[in-house]
Amino acid sequence: MKVGLKTQILPASEAAVTAAARILAGGGLVAFPTETVYGLGADATNGAAVARLYAAKGRPRFNPLIAHVAEARGALALARFSDDARLLAGVFWPGPLTLVLPKAESCPVSDLATAGLDSIAVRVPDHTIARDLLKAFGKPVVAPSANQSGHVSPTLAEHVRADLAGRIDLIVDGGPASVGVESTIVSCLGAPTLLRPGGVPRDVIERVLGHPLVIADAPSDDAPLAPGMLASHYAPKSTLRLNAIDARPGEALLAFGTDAPHAPTTLNLSPSGDLIEAAANLFHHLRTLDAAGAAIAVMPIPDEGLGEAINDRLARAAAPRP
Ligand code: TXA
Ligand code: MG
C-alpha cells in the first residue's frame, strides 16, 4: 500500500460535499460521517477504487462491503427486495439498518465490492452530510467503517485521522456519530436473519416483522457469514476483562450506570445507565482507554435494546487475537 497521500480534512459543508463527490468520481477515497460510525467511501462501481479501499484499510479481501445509497429508490437498481425486505426498508430507511439481498441482474456494483457473492448489502444512512454526498455523487458508495482493519470503528473524524491519515484523500468532519455502533445487518435472502446486532435493536425489527428474526449461527473464521463477525474483529490493543465488578490494580475501568466502583482511570459509558448514550460513547471510550495502554475492566451492560450490539462489540474486542 502506498502511504504518503496528503489527507485533507474539511469541516462538513456544501464545499466539502462537492470536493468529496469529485474525489469519489476520480476513484479516490473519502471518509465521511454517518449516523452510526464514519465510513470510508469509494465509488462502488469502480473496481480499482474498491481495491484501493481494501488496501487502505488493510482489510481481508473476502470481506464484502455495504453499498450506500441516498434513497431507497436507488437500492432497487442494486438488489431484489422480498416483501419483508420492502417492509423493513420502508420503516427503517434512512437509518442504521443494512439489508443483505439478492444482487440484481444489472447491479453496477463491482464484484470486488461484493467479494464475488451473488448477494449485496445495502443501506440508506440517516445523516445529512452522508446523503448530500450520495446525492451529489449520484452512484452507490461502498463504505466500510473508516478504521484500519481490526481496529475499533471511528465515531469522530479524529479517530479516522489517527488510523488512515496518509492512506486516503479526504476526511469530511461532521462531528460525533450520533448512534455510535454500526448498523444492524439483516439478511433477507430467506427468512429474515440477524447477521449483526447494531443500531436498530432486534426487538424493534421483530415488532415490525411480526415474528422473531432467525439468529445466524456463529460463523467460523474460514466461512464468515458477515465477515465483520470474525471473532476478534473489533480489537483494541489492550486486553479486556468483561463483566467486571471492580477494577484490579493496573486496570482502567469502562463503567456503566450509577454504581460504578472507584478506579483511578475510569470512563463511564453512561452514568445514568442509558444504553443509547452508552452506544454513542462505546468506541470513543475504548479508544481513549486503549491509548492509556492499560488493561481494561468492563462492567456488565444489560443485554437489551442497544445493549445487544454493545455486548457483541465488547465480546469481539475481548476475544483472543488471530
Ligand atoms: O454502520 C455501518 O454499517 C457502517 C457505516 C459506515 O455505514 N459500515 C460498516 O461496514 O460497518 P463494515 O464493512 O465495517 O461492515 C459491513 C459488514 C461486514 O461484516 C460484511 O461482512 C457484511 O457487512 N456484509 C457485506 N455484504 C454482505 C453480504 N453480501 N452477505 C453477508 N454479509 C455481508
Ligand atoms: Mg468495520
Short mmCIF file of N, CA and C in Angstrom, two decimals, residues 224-288:
data_model
loop_
_atom_site.label_atom_id
_atom_site.label_comp_id
_atom_site.label_asym_id
_atom_site.label_seq_id
_atom_site.Cartn_x
_atom_site.Cartn_y
_atom_site.Cartn_z
N PRO A 224 -16.85 -16.99 7.01
CA PRO A 224 -17.56 -15.93 7.70
C PRO A 224 -18.89 -15.64 7.03
N LEU A 225 -19.88 -15.43 7.84
CA LEU A 225 -21.24 -15.20 7.36
C LEU A 225 -21.34 -13.72 6.98
N ALA A 226 -21.05 -12.86 7.92
CA ALA A 226 -20.78 -11.45 7.66
C ALA A 226 -19.36 -11.32 8.20
N PRO A 227 -18.37 -11.26 7.32
CA PRO A 227 -17.01 -11.42 7.79
C PRO A 227 -16.58 -10.41 8.85
N GLY A 228 -17.32 -9.31 8.97
CA GLY A 228 -17.06 -8.40 10.08
C GLY A 228 -17.31 -9.10 11.40
N MET A 229 -17.92 -10.29 11.32
CA MET A 229 -18.22 -11.04 12.52
C MET A 229 -17.06 -11.96 12.92
N LEU A 230 -15.93 -11.88 12.25
CA LEU A 230 -14.77 -12.60 12.73
C LEU A 230 -14.64 -12.33 14.23
N ALA A 231 -14.32 -13.37 14.99
CA ALA A 231 -14.43 -13.24 16.44
C ALA A 231 -13.69 -12.04 17.01
N SER A 232 -12.49 -11.75 16.52
CA SER A 232 -11.73 -10.67 17.16
C SER A 232 -11.73 -9.39 16.34
N HIS A 233 -12.81 -9.17 15.59
CA HIS A 233 -12.81 -8.05 14.65
C HIS A 233 -12.63 -6.68 15.30
N TYR A 234 -13.30 -6.44 16.41
CA TYR A 234 -13.28 -5.09 16.99
C TYR A 234 -12.23 -5.03 18.09
N ALA A 235 -10.97 -5.01 17.70
CA ALA A 235 -9.95 -5.28 18.69
C ALA A 235 -9.13 -4.06 19.07
N PRO A 236 -9.23 -3.60 20.30
CA PRO A 236 -8.24 -2.65 20.80
C PRO A 236 -6.95 -3.40 21.12
N LYS A 237 -5.87 -2.66 21.38
CA LYS A 237 -4.59 -3.32 21.71
C LYS A 237 -4.62 -3.89 23.13
N SER A 238 -5.30 -3.18 24.02
CA SER A 238 -5.36 -3.64 25.41
C SER A 238 -6.21 -4.90 25.53
N THR A 239 -5.97 -5.65 26.60
CA THR A 239 -6.86 -6.78 26.87
C THR A 239 -8.09 -6.27 27.60
N LEU A 240 -9.20 -6.92 27.36
CA LEU A 240 -10.45 -6.55 28.02
C LEU A 240 -10.90 -7.66 28.95
N ARG A 241 -11.37 -7.30 30.12
CA ARG A 241 -11.98 -8.28 31.02
C ARG A 241 -13.44 -7.87 31.19
N LEU A 242 -14.34 -8.73 30.73
CA LEU A 242 -15.76 -8.37 30.69
C LEU A 242 -16.46 -8.69 32.01
N ASN A 243 -17.63 -8.07 32.19
CA ASN A 243 -18.48 -8.32 33.36
C ASN A 243 -17.72 -8.15 34.67
N ALA A 244 -16.88 -7.13 34.71
CA ALA A 244 -16.07 -6.88 35.90
C ALA A 244 -16.90 -6.12 36.92
N ILE A 245 -16.77 -6.50 38.20
CA ILE A 245 -17.48 -5.72 39.22
C ILE A 245 -16.57 -4.69 39.85
N ASP A 246 -15.27 -4.80 39.60
CA ASP A 246 -14.35 -3.76 40.05
C ASP A 246 -13.12 -3.78 39.14
N ALA A 247 -12.25 -2.79 39.29
CA ALA A 247 -11.02 -2.76 38.53
C ALA A 247 -9.89 -3.27 39.42
N ARG A 248 -9.11 -4.20 38.88
CA ARG A 248 -7.94 -4.70 39.63
C ARG A 248 -6.80 -3.69 39.49
N PRO A 249 -5.80 -3.77 40.35
CA PRO A 249 -4.68 -2.82 40.24
C PRO A 249 -4.11 -2.83 38.82
N GLY A 250 -3.89 -1.66 38.26
CA GLY A 250 -3.34 -1.55 36.91
C GLY A 250 -4.38 -1.55 35.82
N GLU A 251 -5.63 -1.90 36.14
CA GLU A 251 -6.68 -1.90 35.13
C GLU A 251 -7.39 -0.55 35.09
N ALA A 252 -7.72 -0.11 33.87
CA ALA A 252 -8.64 1.01 33.73
C ALA A 252 -10.05 0.45 33.72
N LEU A 253 -11.02 1.27 34.09
CA LEU A 253 -12.40 0.79 34.18
C LEU A 253 -13.28 1.44 33.12
N LEU A 254 -13.95 0.60 32.34
CA LEU A 254 -15.00 1.08 31.45
C LEU A 254 -16.32 0.80 32.17
N ALA A 255 -16.88 1.88 32.72
CA ALA A 255 -18.02 1.74 33.63
C ALA A 255 -19.34 1.95 32.89
N PHE A 256 -20.42 1.56 33.57
CA PHE A 256 -21.77 1.80 33.05
C PHE A 256 -22.69 1.99 34.25
N GLY A 257 -23.48 3.06 34.22
CA GLY A 257 -24.50 3.23 35.24
C GLY A 257 -24.02 3.97 36.48
N THR A 258 -24.93 4.06 37.45
CA THR A 258 -24.69 4.89 38.63
C THR A 258 -23.76 4.28 39.66
N ASP A 259 -23.73 2.93 39.77
CA ASP A 259 -22.94 2.37 40.88
C ASP A 259 -21.56 1.91 40.43
N ALA A 260 -20.87 2.74 39.68
CA ALA A 260 -19.53 2.35 39.24
C ALA A 260 -18.58 2.34 40.44
N PRO A 261 -17.81 1.24 40.58
CA PRO A 261 -16.81 1.22 41.65
C PRO A 261 -15.71 2.23 41.35
N HIS A 262 -14.92 2.58 42.35
CA HIS A 262 -13.86 3.54 42.10
C HIS A 262 -12.67 2.87 41.40
N ALA A 263 -12.09 3.56 40.42
CA ALA A 263 -10.82 3.13 39.82
C ALA A 263 -10.11 4.41 39.41
N PRO A 264 -8.77 4.42 39.52
CA PRO A 264 -8.04 5.65 39.21
C PRO A 264 -8.31 6.14 37.78
N THR A 265 -8.43 5.21 36.83
CA THR A 265 -8.75 5.60 35.46
C THR A 265 -10.11 5.01 35.11
N THR A 266 -11.12 5.86 35.01
CA THR A 266 -12.47 5.40 34.71
C THR A 266 -13.09 6.24 33.62
N LEU A 267 -13.74 5.59 32.67
CA LEU A 267 -14.65 6.31 31.78
C LEU A 267 -15.98 5.60 31.88
N ASN A 268 -17.05 6.38 32.00
CA ASN A 268 -18.38 5.78 32.14
C ASN A 268 -19.14 5.92 30.83
N LEU A 269 -19.60 4.78 30.29
CA LEU A 269 -20.34 4.80 29.02
C LEU A 269 -21.63 5.59 29.15
N SER A 270 -22.28 5.49 30.29
CA SER A 270 -23.46 6.30 30.57
C SER A 270 -23.70 6.30 32.07
N PRO A 271 -23.33 7.39 32.73
CA PRO A 271 -23.52 7.46 34.19
C PRO A 271 -24.97 7.25 34.58
N SER A 272 -25.92 7.61 33.69
CA SER A 272 -27.34 7.44 34.04
C SER A 272 -27.87 6.07 33.64
N GLY A 273 -27.03 5.23 33.02
CA GLY A 273 -27.49 3.89 32.63
C GLY A 273 -28.33 3.89 31.36
N ASP A 274 -28.06 4.84 30.47
CA ASP A 274 -28.83 4.96 29.22
C ASP A 274 -28.07 4.24 28.10
N LEU A 275 -28.68 3.18 27.53
CA LEU A 275 -27.97 2.36 26.54
C LEU A 275 -27.72 3.12 25.24
N ILE A 276 -28.55 4.08 24.93
CA ILE A 276 -28.34 4.87 23.70
C ILE A 276 -27.09 5.72 23.86
N GLU A 277 -26.98 6.36 25.02
CA GLU A 277 -25.78 7.15 25.30
C GLU A 277 -24.54 6.24 25.34
N ALA A 278 -24.70 5.07 25.90
CA ALA A 278 -23.57 4.13 26.01
C ALA A 278 -23.07 3.71 24.63
N ALA A 279 -23.99 3.44 23.72
CA ALA A 279 -23.59 3.05 22.36
C ALA A 279 -22.81 4.18 21.70
N ALA A 280 -23.30 5.41 21.87
CA ALA A 280 -22.64 6.56 21.24
C ALA A 280 -21.22 6.75 21.79
N ASN A 281 -21.00 6.39 23.05
CA ASN A 281 -19.68 6.59 23.67
C ASN A 281 -18.74 5.40 23.53
N LEU A 282 -19.28 4.24 23.11
CA LEU A 282 -18.53 2.98 23.21
C LEU A 282 -17.14 3.03 22.57
N PHE A 283 -17.09 3.31 21.27
CA PHE A 283 -15.80 3.20 20.56
C PHE A 283 -14.84 4.30 20.99
N HIS A 284 -15.37 5.49 21.29
CA HIS A 284 -14.51 6.58 21.73
C HIS A 284 -13.86 6.24 23.08
N HIS A 285 -14.65 5.75 24.00
CA HIS A 285 -14.11 5.38 25.32
C HIS A 285 -13.11 4.23 25.19
N LEU A 286 -13.43 3.24 24.34
CA LEU A 286 -12.49 2.13 24.15
C LEU A 286 -11.15 2.65 23.62
N ARG A 287 -11.23 3.55 22.62
CA ARG A 287 -10.00 4.11 22.07
C ARG A 287 -9.21 4.88 23.11
N THR A 288 -9.91 5.67 23.93
CA THR A 288 -9.23 6.51 24.91
C THR A 288 -8.53 5.63 25.95
#
